[in-house]
Coordinates of N, CA and C and ligand atoms in Angstrom, one line a residue:
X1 N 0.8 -1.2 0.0 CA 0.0 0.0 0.0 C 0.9 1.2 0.0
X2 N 0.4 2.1 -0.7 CA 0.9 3.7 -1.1 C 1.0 4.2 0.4
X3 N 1.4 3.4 1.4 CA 1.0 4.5 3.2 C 2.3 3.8 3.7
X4 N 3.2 4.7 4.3 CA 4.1 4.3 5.3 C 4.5 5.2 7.1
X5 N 5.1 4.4 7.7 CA 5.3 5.1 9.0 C 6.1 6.0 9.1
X6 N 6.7 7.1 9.0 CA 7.6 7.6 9.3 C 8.2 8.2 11.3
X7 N 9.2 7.7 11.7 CA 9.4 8.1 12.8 C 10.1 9.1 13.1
X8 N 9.8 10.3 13.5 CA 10.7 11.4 13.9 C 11.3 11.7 15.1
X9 N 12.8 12.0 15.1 CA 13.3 12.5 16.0 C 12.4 13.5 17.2
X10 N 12.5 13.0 18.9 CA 11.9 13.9 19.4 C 12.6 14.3 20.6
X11 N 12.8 15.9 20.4 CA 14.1 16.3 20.6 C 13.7 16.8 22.5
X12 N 13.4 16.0 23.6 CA 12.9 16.6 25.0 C 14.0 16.6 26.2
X13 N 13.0 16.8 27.2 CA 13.6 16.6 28.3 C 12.4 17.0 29.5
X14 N 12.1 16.9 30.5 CA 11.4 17.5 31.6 C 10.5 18.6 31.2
X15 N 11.0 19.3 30.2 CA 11.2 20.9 30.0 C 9.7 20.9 28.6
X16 N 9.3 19.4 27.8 CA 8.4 19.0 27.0 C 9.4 18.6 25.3
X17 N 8.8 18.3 24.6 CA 9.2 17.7 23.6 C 9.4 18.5 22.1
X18 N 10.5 18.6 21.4 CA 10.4 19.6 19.9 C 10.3 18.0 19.0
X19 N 9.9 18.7 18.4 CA 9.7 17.4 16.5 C 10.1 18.2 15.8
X20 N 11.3 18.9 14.9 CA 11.6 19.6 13.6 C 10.7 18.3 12.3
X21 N 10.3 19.3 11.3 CA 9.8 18.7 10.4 C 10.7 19.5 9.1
X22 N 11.1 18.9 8.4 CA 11.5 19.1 7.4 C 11.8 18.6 5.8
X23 N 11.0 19.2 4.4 CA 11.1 18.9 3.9 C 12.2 18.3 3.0
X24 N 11.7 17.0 2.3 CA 12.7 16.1 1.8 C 13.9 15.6 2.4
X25 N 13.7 16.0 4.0 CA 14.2 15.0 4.9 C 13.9 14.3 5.8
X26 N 12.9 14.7 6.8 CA 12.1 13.4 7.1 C 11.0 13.7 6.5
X27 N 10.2 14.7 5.4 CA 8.8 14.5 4.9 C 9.3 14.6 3.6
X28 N 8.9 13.4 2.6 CA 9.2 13.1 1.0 C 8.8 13.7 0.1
X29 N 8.4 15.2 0.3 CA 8.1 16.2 -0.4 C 8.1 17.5 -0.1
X30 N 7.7 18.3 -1.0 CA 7.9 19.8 -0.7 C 6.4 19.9 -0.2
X31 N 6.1 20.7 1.1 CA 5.4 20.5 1.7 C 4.8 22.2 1.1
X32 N 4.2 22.2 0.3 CA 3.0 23.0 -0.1 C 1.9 23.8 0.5
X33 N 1.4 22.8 1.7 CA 0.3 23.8 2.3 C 0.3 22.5 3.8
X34 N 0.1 23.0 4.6 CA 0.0 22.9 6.2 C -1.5 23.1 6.8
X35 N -2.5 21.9 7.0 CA -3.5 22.5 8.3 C -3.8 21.1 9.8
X36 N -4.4 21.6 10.2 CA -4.8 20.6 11.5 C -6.8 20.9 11.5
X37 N -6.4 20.0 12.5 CA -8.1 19.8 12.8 C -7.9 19.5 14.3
X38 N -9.1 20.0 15.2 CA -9.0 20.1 16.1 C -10.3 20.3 16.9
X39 N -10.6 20.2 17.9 CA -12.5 19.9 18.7 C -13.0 19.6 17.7
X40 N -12.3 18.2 17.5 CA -13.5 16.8 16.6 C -14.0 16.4 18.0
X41 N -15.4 15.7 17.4 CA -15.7 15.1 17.8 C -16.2 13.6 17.8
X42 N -16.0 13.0 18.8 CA -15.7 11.7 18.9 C -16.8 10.3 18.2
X43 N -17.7 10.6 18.0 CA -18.5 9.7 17.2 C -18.6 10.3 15.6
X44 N -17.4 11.0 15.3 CA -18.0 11.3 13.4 C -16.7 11.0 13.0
X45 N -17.2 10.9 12.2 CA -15.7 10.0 10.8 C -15.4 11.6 9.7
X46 N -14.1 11.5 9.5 CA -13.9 12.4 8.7 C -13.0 11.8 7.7
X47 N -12.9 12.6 6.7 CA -11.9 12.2 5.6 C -13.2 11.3 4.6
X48 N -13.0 10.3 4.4 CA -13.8 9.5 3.6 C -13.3 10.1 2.3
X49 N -12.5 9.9 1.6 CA -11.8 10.3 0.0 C -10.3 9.9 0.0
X50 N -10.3 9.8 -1.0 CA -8.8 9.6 -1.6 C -8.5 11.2 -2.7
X51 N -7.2 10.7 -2.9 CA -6.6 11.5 -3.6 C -5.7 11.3 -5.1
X52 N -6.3 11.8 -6.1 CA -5.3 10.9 -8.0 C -4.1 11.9 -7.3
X53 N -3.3 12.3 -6.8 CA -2.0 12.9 -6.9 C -1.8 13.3 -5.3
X54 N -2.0 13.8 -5.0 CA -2.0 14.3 -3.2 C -0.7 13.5 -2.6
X55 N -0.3 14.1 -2.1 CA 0.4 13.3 -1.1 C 0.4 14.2 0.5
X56 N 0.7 13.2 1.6 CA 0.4 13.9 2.7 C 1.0 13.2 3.7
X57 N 1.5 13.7 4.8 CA 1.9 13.2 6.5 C 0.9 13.6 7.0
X58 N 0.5 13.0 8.2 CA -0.3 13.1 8.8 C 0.0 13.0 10.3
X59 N 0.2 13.5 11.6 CA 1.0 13.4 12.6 C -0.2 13.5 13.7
X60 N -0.6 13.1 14.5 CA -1.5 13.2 15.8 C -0.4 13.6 16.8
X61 N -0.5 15.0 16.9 CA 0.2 16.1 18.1 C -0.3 15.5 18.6
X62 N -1.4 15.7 19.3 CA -1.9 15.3 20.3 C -2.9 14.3 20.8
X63 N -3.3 14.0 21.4 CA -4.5 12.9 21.7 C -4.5 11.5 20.7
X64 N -5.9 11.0 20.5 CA -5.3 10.1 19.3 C -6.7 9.5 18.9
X65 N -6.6 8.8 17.6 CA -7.9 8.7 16.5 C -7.4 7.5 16.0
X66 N -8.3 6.9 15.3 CA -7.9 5.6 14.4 C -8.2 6.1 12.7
X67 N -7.1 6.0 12.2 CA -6.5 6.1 10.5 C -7.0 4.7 10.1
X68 N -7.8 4.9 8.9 CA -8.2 3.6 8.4 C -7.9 4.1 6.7
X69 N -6.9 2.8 6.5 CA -6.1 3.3 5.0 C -6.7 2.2 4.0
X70 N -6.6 2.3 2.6 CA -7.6 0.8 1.9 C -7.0 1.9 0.3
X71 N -6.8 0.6 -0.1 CA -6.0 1.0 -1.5 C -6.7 0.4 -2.5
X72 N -8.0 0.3 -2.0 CA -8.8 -0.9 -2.8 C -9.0 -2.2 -3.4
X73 N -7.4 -3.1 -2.3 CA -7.8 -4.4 -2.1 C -7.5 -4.8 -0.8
X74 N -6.6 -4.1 -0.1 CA -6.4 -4.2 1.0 C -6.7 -2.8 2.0
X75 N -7.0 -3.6 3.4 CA -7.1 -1.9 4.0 C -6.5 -2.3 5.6
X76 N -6.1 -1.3 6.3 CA -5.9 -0.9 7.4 C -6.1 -0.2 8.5
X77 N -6.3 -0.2 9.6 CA -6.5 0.5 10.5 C -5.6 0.5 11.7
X78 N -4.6 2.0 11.6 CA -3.5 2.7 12.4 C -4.1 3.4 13.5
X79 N -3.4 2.9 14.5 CA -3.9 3.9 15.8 C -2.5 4.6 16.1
X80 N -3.6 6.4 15.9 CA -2.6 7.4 15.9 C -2.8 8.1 17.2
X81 N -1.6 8.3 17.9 CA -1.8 8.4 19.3 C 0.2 8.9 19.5
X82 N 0.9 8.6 18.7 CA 2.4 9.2 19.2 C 2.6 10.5 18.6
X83 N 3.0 11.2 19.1 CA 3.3 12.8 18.5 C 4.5 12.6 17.9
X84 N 5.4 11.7 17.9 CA 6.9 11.7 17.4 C 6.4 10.6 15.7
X85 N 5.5 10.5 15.6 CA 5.8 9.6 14.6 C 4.2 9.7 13.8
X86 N 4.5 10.4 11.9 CA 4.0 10.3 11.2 C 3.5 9.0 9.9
X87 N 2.3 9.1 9.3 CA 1.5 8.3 8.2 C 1.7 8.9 6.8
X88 N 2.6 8.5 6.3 CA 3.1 8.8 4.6 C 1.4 8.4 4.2
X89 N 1.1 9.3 3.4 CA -0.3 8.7 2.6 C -0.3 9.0 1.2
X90 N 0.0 8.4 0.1 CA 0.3 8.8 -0.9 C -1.1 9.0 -2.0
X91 N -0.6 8.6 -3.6 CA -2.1 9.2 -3.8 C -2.7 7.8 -4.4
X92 N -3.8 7.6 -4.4 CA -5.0 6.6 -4.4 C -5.1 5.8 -3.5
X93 N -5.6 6.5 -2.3 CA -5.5 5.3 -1.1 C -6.6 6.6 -0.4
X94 N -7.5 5.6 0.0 CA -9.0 6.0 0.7 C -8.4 6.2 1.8
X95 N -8.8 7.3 2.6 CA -8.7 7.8 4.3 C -10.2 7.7 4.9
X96 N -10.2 7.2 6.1 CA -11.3 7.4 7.2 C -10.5 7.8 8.3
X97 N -10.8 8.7 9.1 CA -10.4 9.0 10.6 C -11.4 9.0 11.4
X98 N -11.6 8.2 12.8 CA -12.5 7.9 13.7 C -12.1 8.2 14.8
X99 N -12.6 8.1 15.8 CA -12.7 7.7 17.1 C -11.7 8.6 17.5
X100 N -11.9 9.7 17.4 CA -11.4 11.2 18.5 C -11.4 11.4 19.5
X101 N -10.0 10.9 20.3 CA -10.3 11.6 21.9 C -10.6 13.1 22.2
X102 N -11.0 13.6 22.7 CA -11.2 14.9 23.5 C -9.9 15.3 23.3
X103 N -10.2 16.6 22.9 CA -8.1 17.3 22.6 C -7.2 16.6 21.7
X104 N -7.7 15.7 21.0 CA -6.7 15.6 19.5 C -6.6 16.7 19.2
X105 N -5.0 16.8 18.3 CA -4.6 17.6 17.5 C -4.1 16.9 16.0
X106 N -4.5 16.9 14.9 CA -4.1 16.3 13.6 C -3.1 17.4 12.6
X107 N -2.6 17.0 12.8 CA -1.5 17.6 11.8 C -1.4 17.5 10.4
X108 N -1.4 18.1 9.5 CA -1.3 17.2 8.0 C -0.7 18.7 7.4
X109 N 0.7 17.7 6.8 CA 1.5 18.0 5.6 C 1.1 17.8 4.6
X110 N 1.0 18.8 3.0 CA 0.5 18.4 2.2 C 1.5 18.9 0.8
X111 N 1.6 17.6 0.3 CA 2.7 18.3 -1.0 C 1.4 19.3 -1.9
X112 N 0.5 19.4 -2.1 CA 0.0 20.5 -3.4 C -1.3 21.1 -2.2
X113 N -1.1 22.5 -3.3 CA -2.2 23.5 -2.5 C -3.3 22.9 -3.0
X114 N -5.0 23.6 -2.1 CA -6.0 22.8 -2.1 C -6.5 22.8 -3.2
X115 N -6.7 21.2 -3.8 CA -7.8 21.5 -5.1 C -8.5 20.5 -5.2
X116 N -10.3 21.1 -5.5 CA -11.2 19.9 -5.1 C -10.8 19.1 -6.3
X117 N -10.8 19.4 -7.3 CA -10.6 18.6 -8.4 C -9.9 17.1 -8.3
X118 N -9.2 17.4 -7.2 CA -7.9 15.8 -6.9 C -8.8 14.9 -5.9
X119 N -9.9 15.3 -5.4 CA -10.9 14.3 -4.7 C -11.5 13.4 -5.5
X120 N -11.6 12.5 -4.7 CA -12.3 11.4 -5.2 C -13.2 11.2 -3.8
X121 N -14.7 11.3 -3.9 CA -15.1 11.4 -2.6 C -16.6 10.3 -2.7
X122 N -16.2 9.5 -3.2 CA -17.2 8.1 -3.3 C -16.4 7.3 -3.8
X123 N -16.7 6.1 -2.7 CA -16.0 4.5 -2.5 C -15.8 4.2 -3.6
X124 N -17.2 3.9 -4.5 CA -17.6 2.8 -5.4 C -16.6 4.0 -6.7
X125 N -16.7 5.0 -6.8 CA -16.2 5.4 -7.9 C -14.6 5.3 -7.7
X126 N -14.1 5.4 -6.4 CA -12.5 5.4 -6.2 C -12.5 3.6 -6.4
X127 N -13.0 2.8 -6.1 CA -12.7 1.3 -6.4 C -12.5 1.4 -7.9
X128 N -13.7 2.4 -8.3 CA -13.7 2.1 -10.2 C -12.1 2.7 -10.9
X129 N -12.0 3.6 -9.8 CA -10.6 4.5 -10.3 C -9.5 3.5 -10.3
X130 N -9.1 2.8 -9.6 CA -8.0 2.2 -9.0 C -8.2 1.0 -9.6
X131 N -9.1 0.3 -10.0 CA -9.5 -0.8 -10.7 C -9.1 -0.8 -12.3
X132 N -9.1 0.4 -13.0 CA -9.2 1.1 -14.0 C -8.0 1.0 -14.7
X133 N -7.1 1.1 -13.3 CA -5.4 1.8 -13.3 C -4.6 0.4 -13.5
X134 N -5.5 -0.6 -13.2 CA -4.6 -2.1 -13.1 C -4.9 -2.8 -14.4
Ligands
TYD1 P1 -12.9 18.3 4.4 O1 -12.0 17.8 3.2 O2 -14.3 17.9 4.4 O3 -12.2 17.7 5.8 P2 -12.1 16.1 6.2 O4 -11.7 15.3 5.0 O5 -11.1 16.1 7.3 O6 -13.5 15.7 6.7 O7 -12.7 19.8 4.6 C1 -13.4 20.6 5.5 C2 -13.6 22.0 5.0 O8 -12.3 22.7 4.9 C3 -14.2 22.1 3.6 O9 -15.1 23.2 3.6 C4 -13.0 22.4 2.7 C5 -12.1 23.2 3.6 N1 -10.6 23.0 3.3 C6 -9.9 24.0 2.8 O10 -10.4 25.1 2.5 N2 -8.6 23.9 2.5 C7 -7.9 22.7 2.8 O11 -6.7 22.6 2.6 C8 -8.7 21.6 3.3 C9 -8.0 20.3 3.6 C10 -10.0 21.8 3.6

C-alpha cells in the first residue's frame, strides 16, 4: 500500500518535547500547504476520500484517533496516538479518521495547495478509479 510510517526525532527533556519537520528529509516532499483539525468530535468519521495525486503526512500532536487506510484491495487501521511519529499517505488510497479523543490535534502535511478537483469522494467510484489503473 501507497502508506508508510515515518518516525521522527523527538528532541525533549522534563522541559516537554520539539519534533523539527522538514522537507525532503524526514517528509518526501515539498510541503506545499499545512492545516490541522481540532475539537473533533468523537462519534463522526472524517476524511472518507482519496486522492489521483495528493500526497500527505499526517501526525496526531496530540490525543489520538484511528486512520483507516484501503488502497482498494487491501485496508488498514493505524492507531494514531504518538506525536513523534508520522503516516506517509500517498495518492490513491481512501482515508477514514474515527474515534477522536477529546483534545486531538491532527497535523497534516501536504505536497500541493488545495484542489477539489484531486478528490475522489465516493468508495464505489475510487474502487472504479483504482480498478481502472490495473
Ligand atoms: P474536508 O475535506 O471535508 O475535511 P475532512 O476530510 O477532514 O473531513 O474539509 C473541511 C472544509 O475545509 C471544507 O469546507 C474544505 C475546507 N478545506 C480548505 O479550504 N482547505 C484545505 O486545505 C482543506 C483540507 C479543507
Amino acid at each position: 500500500m501507497n502508506v508508510k510510517r515515518i518516525q521522527f526525532d523527538s528532541f525533549g527533556n522534563e522541559q516537554g518535547q520539539l519534533v523539527p519537520l522538514e522537507q525532503f528529509k524526514n517528509v518526501p516532499f515539498e510541503i506545499k500547504r499545512v492545516y490541522y483539525i481540532v475539537k473533533t468530535v468523537d462519534d463522526v468519521t472524517r476524511g472518507k476520500h482519496a486522492h489521483r495525486h495528493l500526497e500527505q503526512v499526517l501526525i496526531c500532536v496530540n490525543g489520538s484517533f484511528k486512520l483507516k487506510v484501503d488502497d482498494g484491495h487491501s485496508s488498514e487501521i493505524i492507531e494514531m496516538n504518538k506525536h513523534n511519529e508520522g503516516v506517509y499517505i500517498g495518492n490513491d488510497v481512501w482515508r477514514e479518521m474515527s474515534e477522536f479523543t477529546p483534545g486531538t490535534v491532527l497535523l497534516v502535511l501536504a505536497s500541493e495547495y488545495y484542489d477539489t478537483s484531486d478528490y475522489i469522494r465516493d468508495y464505489n467510484e475510487f474502487l472504479d478509479y483504482v480498478n481502472s489503473k490495473n
